[in-house]
């Protein structure tokens, strides 16, 4: 995969550990699909599911100092207010959803919903 000088610098950590981790993921996915290069984008979306893997990934990037250069939109995992009103969420579920929400928000994602 051909990378620009700037992309190589990011990959090699010149913009911090978080950016390097994100670039490693992008390059790895690109290589799997035999992509010749990365392409510039102006929009991004994260298909957030509020599962443990989402939270782990977002918190890992957050702890490494990553910030979204292009703030993505994200899917709400599910409507917490509805499930709370029906008594269907455990304290563990509530904590997990809030942690995931906060981690993506701290990375710079556009969170168009609120959890109470």
PDB file of C-alpha atoms in Angstrom:
ATOM      1  CA  UNK A   1       0.000   0.000   0.000  1.00  0.00           C
ATOM      2  CA  UNK A   2       1.474   3.347  -1.043  1.00  0.00           C
ATOM      3  CA  UNK A   3       1.399   5.928   1.715  1.00  0.00           C
ATOM      4  CA  UNK A   4       2.186   9.614   1.455  1.00  0.00           C
ATOM      5  CA  UNK A   5       4.972  11.142   3.524  1.00  0.00           C
ATOM      6  CA  UNK A   6       2.346  12.540   5.896  1.00  0.00           C
ATOM      7  CA  UNK A   7       0.579   9.178   6.231  1.00  0.00           C
ATOM      8  CA  UNK A   8       3.891   7.433   6.958  1.00  0.00           C
ATOM      9  CA  UNK A   9       4.680  10.033   9.622  1.00  0.00           C
ATOM     10  CA  UNK A  10       1.316   9.392  11.305  1.00  0.00           C
ATOM     11  CA  UNK A  11       1.885   5.631  11.104  1.00  0.00           C
ATOM     12  CA  UNK A  12       5.301   6.079  12.710  1.00  0.00           C
ATOM     13  CA  UNK A  13       3.871   8.031  15.641  1.00  0.00           C
ATOM     14  CA  UNK A  14       4.796  11.591  14.697  1.00  0.00           C
ATOM     15  CA  UNK A  15       1.286  12.777  15.603  1.00  0.00           C
ATOM     16  CA  UNK A  16       1.013  10.695  18.748  1.00  0.00           C
ATOM     17  CA  UNK A  17       0.233   7.159  19.788  1.00  0.00           C
ATOM     18  CA  UNK A  18      -3.519   7.439  19.204  1.00  0.00           C
ATOM     19  CA  UNK A  19      -3.128   8.612  15.615  1.00  0.00           C
ATOM     20  CA  UNK A  20      -0.565   5.862  15.007  1.00  0.00           C
ATOM     21  CA  UNK A  21      -2.950   3.173  16.295  1.00  0.00           C
ATOM     22  CA  UNK A  22      -5.739   4.490  14.071  1.00  0.00           C
ATOM     23  CA  UNK A  23      -3.437   4.599  11.039  1.00  0.00           C
ATOM     24  CA  UNK A  24      -2.239   1.033  11.682  1.00  0.00           C
ATOM     25  CA  UNK A  25      -5.855  -0.110  11.587  1.00  0.00           C
ATOM     26  CA  UNK A  26      -6.576   1.801   8.368  1.00  0.00           C
ATOM     27  CA  UNK A  27      -3.447   0.476   6.672  1.00  0.00           C
ATOM     28  CA  UNK A  28      -4.158  -3.070   7.837  1.00  0.00           C
ATOM     29  CA  UNK A  29      -7.686  -2.976   6.452  1.00  0.00           C
ATOM     30  CA  UNK A  30      -6.404  -1.418   3.245  1.00  0.00           C
ATOM     31  CA  UNK A  31      -3.865  -4.185   2.800  1.00  0.00           C
ATOM     32  CA  UNK A  32      -6.472  -6.899   3.377  1.00  0.00           C
ATOM     33  CA  UNK A  33      -8.524  -5.415   0.537  1.00  0.00           C
ATOM     34  CA  UNK A  34      -5.488  -4.757  -1.694  1.00  0.00           C
ATOM     35  CA  UNK A  35      -6.155  -1.016  -1.650  1.00  0.00           C
ATOM     36  CA  UNK A  36      -3.396   0.816  -3.489  1.00  0.00           C
ATOM     37  CA  UNK A  37      -3.663   3.921  -1.242  1.00  0.00           C
ATOM     38  CA  UNK A  38      -5.793   5.790   1.274  1.00  0.00           C
ATOM     39  CA  UNK A  39      -8.252   8.348  -0.073  1.00  0.00           C
ATOM     40  CA  UNK A  40      -9.158  11.684   1.527  1.00  0.00           C
ATOM     41  CA  UNK A  41     -12.583  11.858   3.162  1.00  0.00           C
ATOM     42  CA  UNK A  42     -14.826  14.650   4.412  1.00  0.00           C
ATOM     43  CA  UNK A  43     -17.363  12.488   6.266  1.00  0.00           C
ATOM     44  CA  UNK A  44     -17.232   9.401   8.454  1.00  0.00           C
ATOM     45  CA  UNK A  45     -19.687   7.227  10.364  1.00  0.00           C
ATOM     46  CA  UNK A  46     -19.162   4.717  13.182  1.00  0.00           C
ATOM     47  CA  UNK A  47     -21.722   1.925  13.377  1.00  0.00           C
ATOM     48  CA  UNK A  48     -21.687   1.961  17.166  1.00  0.00           C
ATOM     49  CA  UNK A  49     -23.260  -1.023  18.905  1.00  0.00           C
ATOM     50  CA  UNK A  50     -22.463  -0.244  22.560  1.00  0.00           C
ATOM     51  CA  UNK A  51     -20.910  -3.658  22.928  1.00  0.00           C
ATOM     52  CA  UNK A  52     -17.808  -4.345  24.979  1.00  0.00           C
ATOM     53  CA  UNK A  53     -15.559  -4.224  21.900  1.00  0.00           C
ATOM     54  CA  UNK A  54     -16.775  -0.735  20.982  1.00  0.00           C
ATOM     55  CA  UNK A  55     -16.015   0.574  24.444  1.00  0.00           C
ATOM     56  CA  UNK A  56     -12.618  -1.157  24.582  1.00  0.00           C
ATOM     57  CA  UNK A  57     -11.596   0.280  21.206  1.00  0.00           C
ATOM     58  CA  UNK A  58     -12.795   3.823  21.888  1.00  0.00           C
ATOM     59  CA  UNK A  59     -11.241   3.922  25.357  1.00  0.00           C
ATOM     60  CA  UNK A  60      -7.944   2.552  23.980  1.00  0.00           C
ATOM     61  CA  UNK A  61      -7.803   5.340  21.381  1.00  0.00           C
ATOM     62  CA  UNK A  62      -8.876   7.928  23.942  1.00  0.00           C
ATOM     63  CA  UNK A  63      -6.156   6.852  26.435  1.00  0.00           C
ATOM     64  CA  UNK A  64      -3.601   7.040  23.628  1.00  0.00           C
ATOM     65  CA  UNK A  65      -4.574  10.674  22.979  1.00  0.00           C
ATOM     66  CA  UNK A  66      -6.450  10.186  19.712  1.00  0.00           C
ATOM     67  CA  UNK A  67      -8.895  12.790  18.416  1.00  0.00           C
ATOM     68  CA  UNK A  68     -11.072  12.563  15.333  1.00  0.00           C
ATOM     69  CA  UNK A  69      -9.842  14.855  12.559  1.00  0.00           C
ATOM     70  CA  UNK A  70     -13.223  14.443  10.916  1.00  0.00           C
ATOM     71  CA  UNK A  71     -15.880  14.115  13.642  1.00  0.00           C
ATOM     72  CA  UNK A  72     -17.905  11.020  12.714  1.00  0.00           C
ATOM     73  CA  UNK A  73     -21.557  10.525  13.330  1.00  0.00           C
ATOM     74  CA  UNK A  74     -22.443   7.411  15.329  1.00  0.00           C
ATOM     75  CA  UNK A  75     -25.442   5.107  15.622  1.00  0.00           C
ATOM     76  CA  UNK A  76     -27.161   5.075  18.974  1.00  0.00           C
ATOM     77  CA  UNK A  77     -26.744   1.501  20.236  1.00  0.00           C
ATOM     78  CA  UNK A  78     -30.336   1.407  21.383  1.00  0.00           C
ATOM     79  CA  UNK A  79     -32.720   3.752  23.155  1.00  0.00           C
ATOM     80  CA  UNK A  80     -31.691   3.622  26.799  1.00  0.00           C
ATOM     81  CA  UNK A  81     -34.688   5.682  27.966  1.00  0.00           C
ATOM     82  CA  UNK A  82     -37.112   3.147  26.469  1.00  0.00           C
ATOM     83  CA  UNK A  83     -35.391   0.146  28.007  1.00  0.00           C
ATOM     84  CA  UNK A  84     -35.023   1.905  31.360  1.00  0.00           C
ATOM     85  CA  UNK A  85     -38.743   2.701  31.430  1.00  0.00           C
ATOM     86  CA  UNK A  86     -39.465  -1.010  30.925  1.00  0.00           C
ATOM     87  CA  UNK A  87     -36.977  -2.068  33.609  1.00  0.00           C
ATOM     88  CA  UNK A  88     -34.965  -4.055  31.076  1.00  0.00           C
ATOM     89  CA  UNK A  89     -31.444  -2.744  31.762  1.00  0.00           C
ATOM     90  CA  UNK A  90     -29.059  -3.869  34.435  1.00  0.00           C
ATOM     91  CA  UNK A  91     -26.702  -1.425  36.127  1.00  0.00           C
ATOM     92  CA  UNK A  92     -23.914  -3.100  34.131  1.00  0.00           C
ATOM     93  CA  UNK A  93     -25.733  -2.350  30.838  1.00  0.00           C
ATOM     94  CA  UNK A  94     -26.271   1.269  31.831  1.00  0.00           C
ATOM     95  CA  UNK A  95     -22.623   1.698  32.840  1.00  0.00           C
ATOM     96  CA  UNK A  96     -21.432   0.088  29.598  1.00  0.00           C
ATOM     97  CA  UNK A  97     -23.586   2.358  27.442  1.00  0.00           C
ATOM     98  CA  UNK A  98     -22.500   5.489  29.285  1.00  0.00           C
ATOM     99  CA  UNK A  99     -18.804   4.538  29.070  1.00  0.00           C
ATOM    100  CA  UNK A 100     -19.051   3.882  25.342  1.00  0.00           C
ATOM    101  CA  UNK A 101     -20.964   7.113  24.757  1.00  0.00           C
ATOM    102  CA  UNK A 102     -18.432   9.140  26.743  1.00  0.00           C
ATOM    103  CA  UNK A 103     -15.391   7.575  25.080  1.00  0.00           C
ATOM    104  CA  UNK A 104     -16.635   8.334  21.563  1.00  0.00           C
ATOM    105  CA  UNK A 105     -17.703  11.821  22.625  1.00  0.00           C
ATOM    106  CA  UNK A 106     -14.190  12.440  24.038  1.00  0.00           C
ATOM    107  CA  UNK A 107     -12.685  11.326  20.721  1.00  0.00           C
ATOM    108  CA  UNK A 108     -14.750  13.998  18.982  1.00  0.00           C
ATOM    109  CA  UNK A 109     -17.673  12.006  17.590  1.00  0.00           C
ATOM    110  CA  UNK A 110     -20.953  13.826  17.071  1.00  0.00           C
ATOM    111  CA  UNK A 111     -23.279  12.269  19.619  1.00  0.00           C
ATOM    112  CA  UNK A 112     -26.810  13.203  18.572  1.00  0.00           C
ATOM    113  CA  UNK A 113     -28.526  11.497  21.477  1.00  0.00           C
ATOM    114  CA  UNK A 114     -28.352  11.657  25.243  1.00  0.00           C
ATOM    115  CA  UNK A 115     -28.261   9.008  27.897  1.00  0.00           C
ATOM    116  CA  UNK A 116     -29.822   9.899  31.208  1.00  0.00           C
TER     117      UNK A 116
END
